[in-house]
């Protein structure tokens, strides 16, 4: 039974997140993994495959691939399971906020703050993404709950909070600033508190972080924290052309992590004319960023102001997935209205006007995430951990305002309303540069490129077309659309010529035409399927198998490729696998006559008369009178008697 209001809030939080997961299934955000998400997924598969240590210093955070690997081992290698686990984390985050608010300022504050986060669109979005945002929010709020959500923190809770913050550090080191601020505050509060809480907290952090540091040293021969990308990230946020948000520096050709790391290292080595490696390159780029700050203080001051604006503004700046792009495919993100535009100004109001019963830990937490964004760059994902703390102050501010208005009338809120309006101006005003982040043209283009690489040219063409509809002058999308159109024409020629050669029995020429098509970038599943048929006819069974496997990798539901691969398995004597492949073909197309016949034939060979009769009688009902098939059925029935 749901009796308490918080139970209803948590039910709504879980329901909204589950609806979101359902709505993105089969859409680009739910079907295709982009940039960091793809990297994490592939790294997790490597770990599941037994290579749990790796062979180089971490460039991306180490926590998330191991988190994914654990889910894949326990539940299965499906990103849907990850989404479901993160739905649980997002719902738990709402409860942690409720518990903290209840302890600090009363149940109503906790309840309202939890309700704001239950319907916070960007939180819902990240709970369904293969990115670190959801686990970081969960780990941070769990740690805050242990520190302040149950009164005075005991030594056990301090150590446990440290372990959680250590895991969060392994997911993104930004939270280390909070841990440093806490240690300084414990020192100011007194020596006893420093020893009792601060050192225990840091023991927990170091228990997680030190193994990562030692592992990196063992593999790379250099000391560092968790990754070798800190200097690169610092430079991205602090150089002459920096804009305050994530943007590729001119010498990068891709945002894909492996290529980004290699290109940063190569450029650093080119500039200093020496061998550096990832850690050395990281230090080089850190020094380049610091040199910009030292040599151009006015430009840096202007950049800092830009970062402050992007931090407080309602626009969600992506460095991977776009909230605005995903909203086109998930109506639930239009239904919910709570967001940064609400919790930031209301939260600032709470910080300024509700000074009784202050919570220095929460204030230091907020300060640390502002400092991290100013130190590096601002993005939706990087500022998101501050939202739950802001929601607590926002709830307190709103409830306190209602109480004041009830007791003294609305005029008593005059100064608060004036300041709130002043806060709202930089939050709601969107300049031209920030507005471009909401256009989604780049997101449609990026996903189009992803689908083009997978061979799904029809989907890619539709995505490029949508990008051009948003901005007809967007040259990358125009070039991609033209490339697809030209490639489709040439692909059709190759398919037509190859099919003609195959029909004429010239299998070698057909094979060469299909191989030429692949070399030219035409990687549609149909081309690999036809290539496999040509190899099969030429007796090259291993090449045929590889071609059919590639066709299925590019289109999992490709029925003909399952059937053709089954033929190769039969030729190789792998009858059990052939039978399984025929079953998959029939799952996709139950009335596939050739698959029904072959499946029945294999069943007859295996002595499974009932299964063979079922397949062949089904086929006979489809084709009508067929004397050969009828005689086979009668013969089998005779054997069965």
Coordinates of C-alpha atoms in Angstrom, one line a residue:
X1 CA 0.0 0.0 0.0
X2 CA 1.2 3.5 -0.8
X3 CA 0.4 5.5 2.3
X4 CA 3.0 8.2 2.6
X5 CA 3.3 11.1 0.1
X6 CA 7.0 10.3 -0.6
X7 CA 6.0 6.8 -1.8
X8 CA 3.7 8.5 -4.4
X9 CA 6.6 10.8 -5.4
X10 CA 8.9 7.9 -5.9
X11 CA 6.3 5.9 -7.9
X12 CA 5.9 8.9 -10.2
X13 CA 9.7 9.3 -10.5
X14 CA 10.1 5.6 -11.5
X15 CA 7.1 5.6 -13.8
X16 CA 8.3 8.7 -15.8
X17 CA 11.8 7.2 -16.2
X18 CA 10.3 3.8 -17.4
X19 CA 8.1 5.6 -19.8
X20 CA 11.1 7.5 -21.2
X21 CA 13.0 4.2 -21.6
X22 CA 10.0 2.7 -23.5
X23 CA 9.6 5.7 -25.8
X24 CA 13.3 5.8 -27.0
X25 CA 13.4 2.1 -27.9
X26 CA 13.9 1.7 -31.6
X27 CA 14.8 5.4 -32.0
X28 CA 18.3 6.8 -32.7
X29 CA 18.8 7.8 -29.0
X30 CA 17.8 4.3 -27.9
X31 CA 19.3 2.3 -30.8
X32 CA 22.6 3.8 -31.6
X33 CA 25.5 4.6 -29.2
X34 CA 27.3 7.8 -29.8
X35 CA 30.9 8.8 -29.0
X36 CA 31.5 8.3 -25.3
X37 CA 28.5 5.9 -24.9
X38 CA 29.9 3.6 -27.6
X39 CA 33.4 3.8 -26.0
X40 CA 32.0 2.8 -22.6
X41 CA 30.0 -0.1 -24.1
X42 CA 33.0 -1.5 -26.0
X43 CA 35.3 -1.2 -23.0
X44 CA 32.7 -3.0 -20.9
X45 CA 32.6 -5.8 -23.5
X46 CA 36.4 -6.0 -23.4
X47 CA 36.2 -6.4 -19.6
X48 CA 33.5 -9.0 -19.8
X49 CA 35.7 -10.9 -22.3
X50 CA 38.4 -11.3 -19.7
X51 CA 40.7 -8.3 -20.3
X52 CA 39.8 -6.7 -17.0
X53 CA 43.0 -4.7 -16.5
X54 CA 43.6 -3.1 -19.9
X55 CA 47.0 -2.2 -21.3
X56 CA 47.4 1.6 -21.0
X57 CA 46.7 4.5 -18.7
X58 CA 43.0 5.3 -18.5
X59 CA 42.1 8.2 -20.8
X60 CA 38.3 8.1 -20.0
X61 CA 37.0 7.5 -16.5
X62 CA 37.5 3.9 -15.3
X63 CA 34.4 3.6 -13.2
X64 CA 31.7 3.4 -15.9
X65 CA 33.0 0.6 -18.1
X66 CA 33.4 -1.6 -15.0
X67 CA 29.9 -0.6 -13.9
X68 CA 28.5 -1.6 -17.3
X69 CA 30.5 -4.8 -17.3
X70 CA 29.0 -5.8 -13.9
X71 CA 25.5 -5.3 -15.3
X72 CA 26.3 -7.2 -18.4
X73 CA 27.7 -10.2 -16.4
X74 CA 24.8 -10.2 -13.9
X75 CA 21.8 -9.3 -16.2
X76 CA 22.9 -9.6 -19.8
X77 CA 24.7 -7.6 -22.5
X78 CA 21.8 -5.2 -23.2
X79 CA 21.8 -1.5 -22.8
X80 CA 18.2 -1.8 -21.7
X81 CA 19.3 -3.4 -18.5
X82 CA 21.6 -0.5 -17.9
X83 CA 18.7 1.9 -18.3
X84 CA 16.6 -0.1 -15.8
X85 CA 19.4 -0.1 -13.2
X86 CA 19.8 3.7 -13.7
X87 CA 16.1 4.2 -13.4
X88 CA 16.5 2.6 -9.9
X89 CA 19.4 5.0 -9.2
X90 CA 17.4 8.0 -10.3
X91 CA 14.5 7.1 -8.1
X92 CA 16.8 6.4 -5.2
X93 CA 18.3 9.9 -5.7
X94 CA 14.8 11.4 -5.2
X95 CA 14.6 9.5 -1.9
X96 CA 18.0 10.7 -0.7
X97 CA 17.0 14.3 -1.4
X98 CA 13.8 13.8 0.5
X99 CA 15.6 12.3 3.5
X100 CA 18.2 15.1 3.5
X101 CA 15.5 17.8 3.3
X102 CA 13.5 16.1 6.0
X103 CA 16.5 16.1 8.4
X104 CA 17.6 19.6 7.7
X105 CA 14.4 21.6 7.2
X106 CA 11.4 19.4 7.6
X107 CA 9.3 16.8 5.7
X108 CA 7.6 19.4 3.4
X109 CA 10.9 20.7 2.1
X110 CA 12.2 17.1 1.4
X111 CA 8.9 16.2 -0.2
X112 CA 8.8 19.2 -2.6
X113 CA 12.5 18.8 -3.5
X114 CA 12.0 15.2 -4.3
X115 CA 8.9 16.0 -6.4
X116 CA 11.0 18.6 -8.4
X117 CA 13.6 16.0 -9.2
X118 CA 11.0 13.3 -10.0
X119 CA 9.9 15.5 -12.9
X120 CA 13.2 17.0 -13.8
X121 CA 13.5 16.4 -17.5
X122 CA 17.3 16.4 -17.8
X123 CA 17.7 13.9 -14.9
X124 CA 15.2 11.6 -16.6
X125 CA 17.1 11.9 -19.9
X126 CA 20.5 11.1 -18.3
X127 CA 19.0 8.2 -16.3
X128 CA 18.4 6.5 -19.7
X129 CA 21.8 7.4 -21.2
X130 CA 25.0 5.3 -21.3
X131 CA 26.9 8.0 -19.5
X132 CA 28.3 8.7 -16.1
X133 CA 25.7 11.3 -15.0
X134 CA 23.2 8.9 -13.4
X135 CA 25.7 6.9 -11.3
X136 CA 27.5 10.1 -10.2
X137 CA 24.2 11.7 -9.0
X138 CA 23.4 8.5 -7.1
X139 CA 26.8 8.2 -5.5
X140 CA 27.1 11.9 -4.5
X141 CA 23.6 12.0 -3.0
X142 CA 24.1 8.8 -1.2
X143 CA 27.3 10.2 0.3
X144 CA 25.6 13.5 1.3
X145 CA 22.8 11.5 2.9
X146 CA 25.3 9.6 5.0
X147 CA 27.0 12.9 6.0
X148 CA 24.0 15.1 6.7
X149 CA 20.8 13.2 6.1
X150 CA 20.8 11.3 9.4
X151 CA 22.1 13.9 11.8
X152 CA 25.7 13.9 13.0
X153 CA 27.9 11.7 10.8
X154 CA 29.4 8.7 12.7
X155 CA 32.9 7.4 11.8
X156 CA 31.3 4.5 9.9
X157 CA 29.1 6.8 7.8
X158 CA 32.1 9.1 7.1
X159 CA 34.2 6.2 5.9
X160 CA 31.2 4.9 3.8
X161 CA 30.7 8.4 2.3
X162 CA 34.3 8.5 1.4
X163 CA 34.0 5.2 -0.4
X164 CA 31.1 6.5 -2.4
X165 CA 32.9 9.7 -3.2
X166 CA 35.9 7.6 -4.3
X167 CA 33.7 5.8 -6.8
X168 CA 32.3 9.1 -8.0
X169 CA 35.9 10.3 -8.4
X170 CA 36.6 7.3 -10.6
X171 CA 33.6 8.3 -12.6
X172 CA 34.6 12.0 -12.8
X173 CA 37.2 13.7 -10.6
X174 CA 35.2 16.9 -10.2
X175 CA 33.9 15.7 -6.9
X176 CA 37.5 15.8 -5.5
X177 CA 37.1 19.6 -5.2
X178 CA 34.1 19.0 -2.8
X179 CA 36.2 16.5 -0.8
X180 CA 39.1 19.1 -0.5
X181 CA 36.6 21.8 0.5
X182 CA 35.1 19.5 3.2
X183 CA 38.6 18.7 4.6
X184 CA 39.3 22.4 4.9
X185 CA 35.9 23.0 6.6
X186 CA 36.5 20.2 9.0
X187 CA 39.9 21.8 9.8
X188 CA 38.2 25.2 10.5
X189 CA 35.5 23.5 12.6
X190 CA 38.1 22.0 14.9
X191 CA 40.9 19.5 15.2
X192 CA 38.6 16.8 16.7
X193 CA 36.2 17.0 13.7
X194 CA 39.1 16.9 11.3
X195 CA 40.4 13.7 12.8
X196 CA 37.0 12.1 13.4
X197 CA 35.3 12.9 10.1
X198 CA 37.7 14.5 7.6
X199 CA 40.4 11.9 7.7
X200 CA 38.0 9.0 7.7
X201 CA 36.2 10.5 4.7
X202 CA 39.5 10.7 2.8
X203 CA 40.5 7.2 3.8
X204 CA 37.4 6.0 2.1
X205 CA 38.2 8.0 -1.0
X206 CA 41.8 6.8 -1.2
X207 CA 40.8 3.2 -0.8
X208 CA 39.1 3.6 -4.2
X209 CA 41.4 6.0 -5.9
X210 CA 44.8 4.6 -5.0
X211 CA 44.3 1.3 -6.8
X212 CA 43.5 3.2 -9.9
X213 CA 46.6 5.4 -9.5
X214 CA 48.8 2.3 -8.9
X215 CA 47.3 0.5 -11.9
X216 CA 48.0 3.6 -14.2
X217 CA 51.6 3.7 -12.9
X218 CA 52.1 0.0 -13.5
X219 CA 51.0 0.3 -17.1
X220 CA 52.2 3.7 -18.0
X221 CA 55.2 4.3 -15.7
X222 CA 53.9 7.7 -14.6
X223 CA 51.9 9.0 -11.6
X224 CA 48.5 10.5 -12.2
X225 CA 45.1 10.6 -10.6
X226 CA 42.5 8.5 -12.5
X227 CA 42.9 9.5 -16.2
X228 CA 45.4 11.1 -18.5
X229 CA 42.8 13.5 -20.0
X230 CA 42.8 16.2 -17.3
X231 CA 45.3 18.5 -19.1
X232 CA 43.5 18.1 -22.4
X233 CA 40.1 19.0 -20.8
X234 CA 41.7 22.0 -19.1
X235 CA 43.0 23.2 -22.4
X236 CA 39.7 22.7 -24.2
X237 CA 38.1 25.0 -21.6
X238 CA 41.0 27.5 -21.4
X239 CA 42.6 28.7 -24.7
X240 CA 42.2 31.7 -27.0
X241 CA 39.3 30.2 -29.0
X242 CA 37.5 28.7 -25.9
X243 CA 33.8 29.4 -25.7
X244 CA 33.1 28.3 -22.1
X245 CA 31.5 25.0 -23.2
X246 CA 32.9 21.8 -24.8
X247 CA 34.1 22.5 -28.4
X248 CA 36.6 20.6 -30.4
X249 CA 39.9 22.4 -30.7
X250 CA 41.0 23.0 -34.4
X251 CA 43.5 20.2 -34.7
X252 CA 41.0 17.5 -33.7
X253 CA 39.2 15.6 -36.4
X254 CA 36.9 13.5 -34.2
X255 CA 35.4 13.6 -30.7
X256 CA 35.7 9.8 -30.4
X257 CA 37.8 9.1 -27.3
X258 CA 40.5 6.9 -28.9
X259 CA 41.1 9.3 -31.8
X260 CA 40.9 12.4 -29.5
X261 CA 43.6 11.0 -27.2
X262 CA 45.9 10.1 -30.1
X263 CA 45.5 13.5 -31.8
X264 CA 46.1 15.4 -28.6
X265 CA 49.3 13.4 -28.1
X266 CA 50.4 13.8 -31.7
X267 CA 49.8 17.6 -31.7
X268 CA 51.7 18.0 -28.4
X269 CA 54.6 16.0 -29.7
X270 CA 54.6 18.0 -32.9
X271 CA 54.7 21.3 -31.1
X272 CA 57.5 20.4 -28.6
X273 CA 59.4 18.1 -30.9
X274 CA 59.7 15.3 -28.4
X275 CA 58.0 12.0 -27.3
X276 CA 55.5 12.6 -24.6
X277 CA 52.9 9.8 -24.3
X278 CA 49.4 10.4 -22.8
X279 CA 50.5 11.6 -19.4
X280 CA 53.2 13.9 -20.8
X281 CA 50.8 15.3 -23.3
X282 CA 48.3 16.0 -20.5
X283 CA 50.9 18.0 -18.6
X284 CA 51.8 19.9 -21.8
X285 CA 48.2 20.9 -22.5
X286 CA 47.7 21.9 -18.8
X287 CA 50.7 24.2 -19.1
X288 CA 49.3 25.6 -22.4
X289 CA 46.0 26.5 -20.7
X290 CA 47.8 28.1 -17.8
X291 CA 50.0 30.1 -20.2
X292 CA 46.8 31.5 -21.8
X293 CA 45.5 32.5 -18.4
X294 CA 48.9 34.2 -17.4
X295 CA 49.5 35.9 -20.7
X296 CA 46.0 37.1 -21.5
X297 CA 44.2 37.9 -18.2
X298 CA 41.6 40.1 -19.8
X299 CA 40.6 37.5 -22.3
X300 CA 40.5 35.0 -19.5
X301 CA 38.3 37.2 -17.4
X302 CA 35.9 37.5 -20.3
X303 CA 36.0 33.7 -20.7
X304 CA 35.2 33.3 -17.0
X305 CA 32.1 35.6 -17.3
X306 CA 31.0 33.5 -20.3
X307 CA 31.4 30.3 -18.2
X308 CA 29.3 31.8 -15.4
X309 CA 26.6 32.8 -17.9
X310 CA 26.5 29.3 -19.4
X311 CA 26.5 27.8 -15.9
X312 CA 23.4 29.7 -14.8
X313 CA 21.6 29.8 -18.1
X314 CA 18.7 27.4 -18.8
X315 CA 20.3 26.0 -22.0
X316 CA 21.5 22.4 -21.6
X317 CA 24.9 22.4 -23.3
X318 CA 25.9 18.9 -24.4
X319 CA 29.3 17.4 -24.9
X320 CA 27.8 14.0 -26.0
X321 CA 24.1 13.4 -26.2
X322 CA 21.7 16.3 -26.7
X323 CA 18.6 16.6 -24.5
X324 CA 16.9 18.6 -27.2
X325 CA 17.5 16.0 -29.9
X326 CA 16.3 13.2 -27.7
X327 CA 13.2 15.2 -26.8
X328 CA 12.1 14.9 -30.5
X329 CA 11.7 11.1 -29.9
X330 CA 10.5 11.0 -26.3
X331 CA 7.2 12.9 -25.6
X332 CA 7.6 12.4 -21.9
X333 CA 10.4 15.0 -21.9
X334 CA 7.8 17.5 -23.1
X335 CA 5.4 16.5 -20.3
X336 CA 7.7 17.3 -17.4
X337 CA 8.5 20.9 -16.8
X338 CA 10.9 21.1 -13.9
X339 CA 14.5 22.0 -14.9
X340 CA 17.5 24.2 -14.3
X341 CA 15.4 27.2 -15.2
X342 CA 13.4 26.7 -12.0
X343 CA 15.8 25.2 -9.4
X344 CA 18.7 27.6 -10.1
X345 CA 16.9 30.9 -9.4
X346 CA 14.7 29.5 -6.6
X347 CA 17.8 27.7 -5.1
X348 CA 19.8 31.0 -5.1
X349 CA 16.8 32.6 -3.4
X350 CA 16.9 29.9 -0.7
X351 CA 20.7 30.4 -0.2
X352 CA 20.3 34.1 0.2
X353 CA 17.0 34.6 2.1
X354 CA 16.8 31.4 4.2
X355 CA 19.9 31.8 6.3
X356 CA 18.6 30.1 9.4
X357 CA 19.7 26.5 10.0
X358 CA 22.4 26.7 7.3
X359 CA 24.0 23.6 5.9
X360 CA 27.7 24.3 5.1
X361 CA 28.2 20.9 3.5
X362 CA 25.5 21.5 0.9
X363 CA 26.9 25.0 0.2
X364 CA 30.4 23.6 -0.2
X365 CA 29.0 20.9 -2.6
X366 CA 27.4 23.6 -4.8
X367 CA 30.5 25.7 -4.7
X368 CA 32.7 22.8 -5.8
X369 CA 30.6 22.1 -8.9
X370 CA 30.5 25.7 -9.9
X371 CA 34.3 25.8 -9.4
X372 CA 34.8 22.7 -11.5
X373 CA 32.8 24.1 -14.4
X374 CA 34.7 27.4 -14.2
X375 CA 38.0 25.6 -14.0
X376 CA 37.3 23.4 -17.1
X377 CA 34.2 24.1 -19.1
X378 CA 30.4 24.1 -18.7
X379 CA 28.2 21.3 -19.9
X380 CA 24.7 20.0 -19.0
X381 CA 26.3 16.8 -17.7
X382 CA 29.0 18.5 -15.6
X383 CA 26.7 20.9 -13.8
X384 CA 23.9 18.3 -13.3
X385 CA 25.1 17.0 -9.9
X386 CA 24.4 20.5 -8.4
X387 CA 20.7 20.2 -9.3
X388 CA 19.6 18.1 -6.3
X389 CA 21.2 20.5 -3.8
X390 CA 19.7 23.4 -5.6
X391 CA 16.3 21.7 -5.5
X392 CA 16.5 21.5 -1.7
X393 CA 17.2 25.2 -1.4
X394 CA 14.5 25.9 -4.0
X395 CA 11.9 23.9 -2.1
X396 CA 12.8 25.7 1.1
X397 CA 12.6 29.1 -0.6
X398 CA 9.2 28.4 -2.1
X399 CA 7.6 27.0 1.0
X400 CA 9.1 29.8 3.1
X401 CA 7.6 32.3 0.6
X402 CA 4.2 30.7 0.8
X403 CA 4.3 30.8 4.6
X404 CA 5.4 34.5 4.6
X405 CA 2.6 35.5 2.2
X406 CA 0.0 33.6 4.3
X407 CA 1.1 35.4 7.5
X408 CA 2.0 38.9 6.2
X409 CA 0.6 39.2 2.8
X410 CA 2.2 39.2 -0.7
X411 CA 3.7 42.7 -0.3
X412 CA 6.1 41.2 2.4
X413 CA 7.7 39.2 -0.5
X414 CA 8.7 42.4 -2.4
X415 CA 12.5 42.2 -2.0
X416 CA 12.4 38.5 -2.7
X417 CA 10.4 38.9 -5.9
X418 CA 12.7 41.7 -7.1
X419 CA 15.8 39.6 -6.6
X420 CA 14.1 36.6 -8.1
X421 CA 13.3 38.5 -11.3
X422 CA 17.0 39.7 -11.4
X423 CA 18.1 36.1 -11.1
X424 CA 15.7 35.0 -13.9
X425 CA 17.3 37.4 -16.5
X426 CA 20.6 35.5 -17.0
X427 CA 18.8 32.2 -16.5
X428 CA 16.1 32.7 -19.2
X429 CA 17.9 35.0 -21.6
X430 CA 19.4 33.0 -24.4
X431 CA 21.9 34.7 -26.7
X432 CA 22.6 33.6 -30.2
X433 CA 25.5 31.4 -29.3
X434 CA 23.6 29.6 -26.6
X435 CA 20.5 29.3 -28.9
X436 CA 22.5 27.3 -31.5
X437 CA 23.0 24.6 -28.9
X438 CA 19.2 24.0 -29.0
X439 CA 19.0 23.7 -32.8
X440 CA 19.8 19.9 -33.0
X441 CA 21.2 20.2 -36.5
X442 CA 24.6 18.8 -35.4
X443 CA 22.9 16.0 -33.5
X444 CA 20.8 14.8 -36.5
X445 CA 24.0 15.0 -38.6
X446 CA 26.1 13.0 -36.0
X447 CA 23.5 10.2 -35.8
X448 CA 23.2 10.2 -39.6
X449 CA 26.9 9.6 -39.9
X450 CA 26.6 6.8 -37.3
X451 CA 23.8 5.1 -39.2
X452 CA 25.7 5.6 -42.5
X453 CA 28.7 3.7 -41.0
X454 CA 26.4 0.9 -40.0
X455 CA 25.1 0.6 -43.5
X456 CA 21.6 1.9 -42.7
X457 CA 21.5 4.4 -45.5
X458 CA 17.8 5.1 -45.5
X459 CA 17.8 6.1 -41.8
X460 CA 21.0 8.1 -42.4
X461 CA 19.4 9.9 -45.3
X462 CA 16.3 10.8 -43.2
X463 CA 18.5 12.1 -40.4
X464 CA 20.6 14.3 -42.8
X465 CA 17.4 15.6 -44.3
X466 CA 16.1 16.6 -40.9
X467 CA 19.4 18.3 -40.1
X468 CA 19.0 20.3 -43.4
X469 CA 15.4 21.1 -42.6
X470 CA 16.6 22.7 -39.4
X471 CA 19.4 24.6 -41.1
X472 CA 19.4 24.4 -45.0
X473 CA 22.9 26.1 -45.0
X474 CA 24.5 23.4 -42.8
X475 CA 27.3 22.3 -45.1
X476 CA 28.3 19.0 -43.4
X477 CA 24.8 17.7 -43.7
X478 CA 24.5 18.8 -47.3
X479 CA 27.7 17.1 -48.2
X480 CA 26.6 13.9 -46.4
X481 CA 23.2 13.9 -48.2
X482 CA 24.9 14.4 -51.6
X483 CA 27.4 11.6 -50.8
X484 CA 24.6 9.2 -49.9
X485 CA 22.7 10.0 -53.0
X486 CA 25.8 9.5 -55.2
X487 CA 26.7 6.4 -53.3
X488 CA 23.2 5.0 -53.7
X489 CA 23.3 5.4 -57.4
X490 CA 26.7 3.7 -57.7
X491 CA 25.6 1.0 -55.2
X492 CA 22.6 0.2 -57.4
X493 CA 24.9 -0.2 -60.4
X494 CA 27.1 -2.5 -58.5
X495 CA 24.2 -4.5 -57.2
X496 CA 22.7 -4.7 -60.7
X497 CA 25.9 -5.7 -62.4
X498 CA 26.8 -8.2 -59.6
X499 CA 23.3 -9.8 -59.8
X500 CA 23.6 -10.0 -63.5
X501 CA 27.0 -11.7 -63.3
X502 CA 25.7 -14.1 -60.6
X503 CA 22.6 -15.0 -62.7
X504 CA 24.9 -15.8 -65.7
X505 CA 27.0 -18.1 -63.5
X506 CA 30.0 -15.8 -63.6
X507 CA 30.6 -16.0 -59.8
X508 CA 34.1 -14.7 -59.8
X509 CA 33.1 -11.5 -61.6
X510 CA 30.1 -11.1 -59.2
X511 CA 32.4 -11.6 -56.3
X512 CA 34.9 -9.0 -57.6
X513 CA 32.1 -6.5 -58.2
X514 CA 30.8 -6.9 -54.6
X515 CA 34.3 -6.6 -53.1
X516 CA 34.8 -3.4 -55.2
X517 CA 31.6 -2.0 -53.8
X518 CA 32.7 -2.7 -50.2
X519 CA 36.1 -1.1 -50.9
X520 CA 34.3 2.0 -52.1
X521 CA 32.4 2.3 -48.9
X522 CA 29.1 0.6 -49.9
X523 CA 28.6 -1.6 -46.8
X524 CA 24.9 -2.4 -47.0
X525 CA 23.9 -5.8 -45.6
X526 CA 22.6 -6.8 -49.1
X527 CA 26.0 -6.4 -50.6
X528 CA 27.6 -8.6 -48.0
X529 CA 24.8 -11.2 -48.4
X530 CA 25.4 -11.3 -52.2
X531 CA 29.1 -11.4 -51.7
X532 CA 28.6 -14.4 -49.4
X533 CA 26.5 -16.2 -52.1
X534 CA 29.3 -15.6 -54.7
X535 CA 31.9 -17.1 -52.3
X536 CA 29.6 -20.0 -51.5
X537 CA 29.2 -20.8 -55.2
X538 CA 33.0 -20.7 -55.6
X539 CA 33.4 -23.1 -52.8
X540 CA 35.1 -20.6 -50.4
X541 CA 33.1 -21.5 -47.4
X542 CA 35.1 -19.5 -44.8
X543 CA 34.8 -16.3 -46.9
X544 CA 31.1 -17.0 -47.4
X545 CA 30.6 -17.4 -43.7
X546 CA 32.5 -14.2 -42.9
X547 CA 30.4 -12.3 -45.4
X548 CA 27.0 -13.6 -44.1
X549 CA 28.2 -12.8 -40.5
X550 CA 29.0 -9.3 -41.6
X551 CA 25.5 -8.9 -43.2
X552 CA 23.9 -10.0 -39.9
X553 CA 26.1 -7.7 -37.8
X554 CA 24.8 -4.8 -39.9
X555 CA 21.2 -6.0 -39.8
X556 CA 20.3 -8.4 -37.1
X557 CA 16.9 -9.3 -38.5
X558 CA 18.2 -10.1 -42.0
X559 CA 16.3 -13.4 -42.7
X560 CA 18.0 -14.3 -46.0
X561 CA 21.5 -14.0 -44.4
X562 CA 20.4 -16.4 -41.6
X563 CA 19.3 -18.9 -44.3
X564 CA 22.4 -18.6 -46.4
X565 CA 24.7 -18.9 -43.4
X566 CA 22.8 -22.1 -42.5
X567 CA 23.7 -23.4 -45.9
X568 CA 27.4 -22.8 -45.2
X569 CA 27.1 -24.6 -41.9
X570 CA 25.4 -27.6 -43.5
X571 CA 28.3 -27.7 -46.0
X572 CA 30.7 -27.6 -43.1
X573 CA 28.9 -30.3 -41.3
X574 CA 27.8 -28.0 -38.4
X575 CA 24.2 -29.2 -38.5
X576 CA 23.2 -28.1 -35.0
X577 CA 24.2 -24.5 -35.7
X578 CA 22.5 -24.6 -39.1
X579 CA 19.3 -25.7 -37.4
X580 CA 19.6 -22.8 -35.0
X581 CA 20.1 -20.3 -37.8
X582 CA 17.1 -21.7 -39.7
X583 CA 15.0 -21.2 -36.6
X584 CA 16.1 -17.6 -36.5
X585 CA 15.2 -17.1 -40.1
X586 CA 11.7 -18.6 -39.4
X587 CA 11.3 -16.3 -36.4
X588 CA 11.6 -13.4 -38.7
X589 CA 9.6 -14.8 -41.6
X590 CA 7.5 -17.9 -40.5
X591 CA 6.4 -18.6 -44.1
X592 CA 9.9 -18.6 -45.6
X593 CA 9.6 -21.7 -47.8
X594 CA 13.3 -22.5 -48.3
X595 CA 14.0 -22.3 -44.6
X596 CA 10.9 -24.5 -43.8
X597 CA 12.2 -27.1 -46.2
X598 CA 15.8 -27.1 -45.0
X599 CA 14.7 -27.1 -41.4
X600 CA 12.5 -30.2 -42.1
X601 CA 15.3 -31.9 -43.9
X602 CA 17.7 -31.4 -40.9
X603 CA 15.0 -32.6 -38.5
X604 CA 14.5 -35.8 -40.6
X605 CA 18.3 -36.4 -40.6
X606 CA 18.3 -36.0 -36.8
X607 CA 15.4 -38.5 -36.5
X608 CA 13.0 -35.8 -35.2
X609 CA 10.1 -37.0 -37.4
X610 CA 7.5 -34.9 -35.6
X611 CA 9.4 -31.7 -36.2
X612 CA 10.2 -32.6 -39.8
X613 CA 6.5 -33.3 -40.5
X614 CA 5.5 -30.1 -38.9
X615 CA 7.9 -28.1 -41.1
X616 CA 7.0 -29.8 -44.4
X617 CA 3.2 -29.9 -43.8
X618 CA 3.4 -26.2 -43.1
X619 CA 5.3 -25.7 -46.3
X620 CA 2.8 -27.8 -48.3
X621 CA 0.0 -25.7 -47.0
X622 CA 1.8 -22.7 -48.5
X623 CA 2.8 -24.0 -51.9
X624 CA -0.3 -26.2 -52.6
X625 CA 0.1 -29.5 -54.5
X626 CA 3.8 -30.6 -54.7
X627 CA 4.2 -34.3 -55.5
X628 CA 7.8 -34.5 -54.4
X629 CA 7.1 -32.8 -51.0
X630 CA 3.9 -34.9 -50.6
X631 CA 5.9 -38.1 -51.2
X632 CA 8.5 -37.1 -48.6
X633 CA 5.7 -36.4 -46.1
X634 CA 4.1 -39.7 -46.8
X635 CA 7.4 -41.5 -46.5
X636 CA 8.1 -39.9 -43.1
X637 CA 4.6 -40.8 -41.9
X638 CA 5.2 -44.4 -42.9
X639 CA 8.4 -44.5 -40.9
X640 CA 6.6 -43.0 -37.9
X641 CA 4.0 -45.8 -38.0

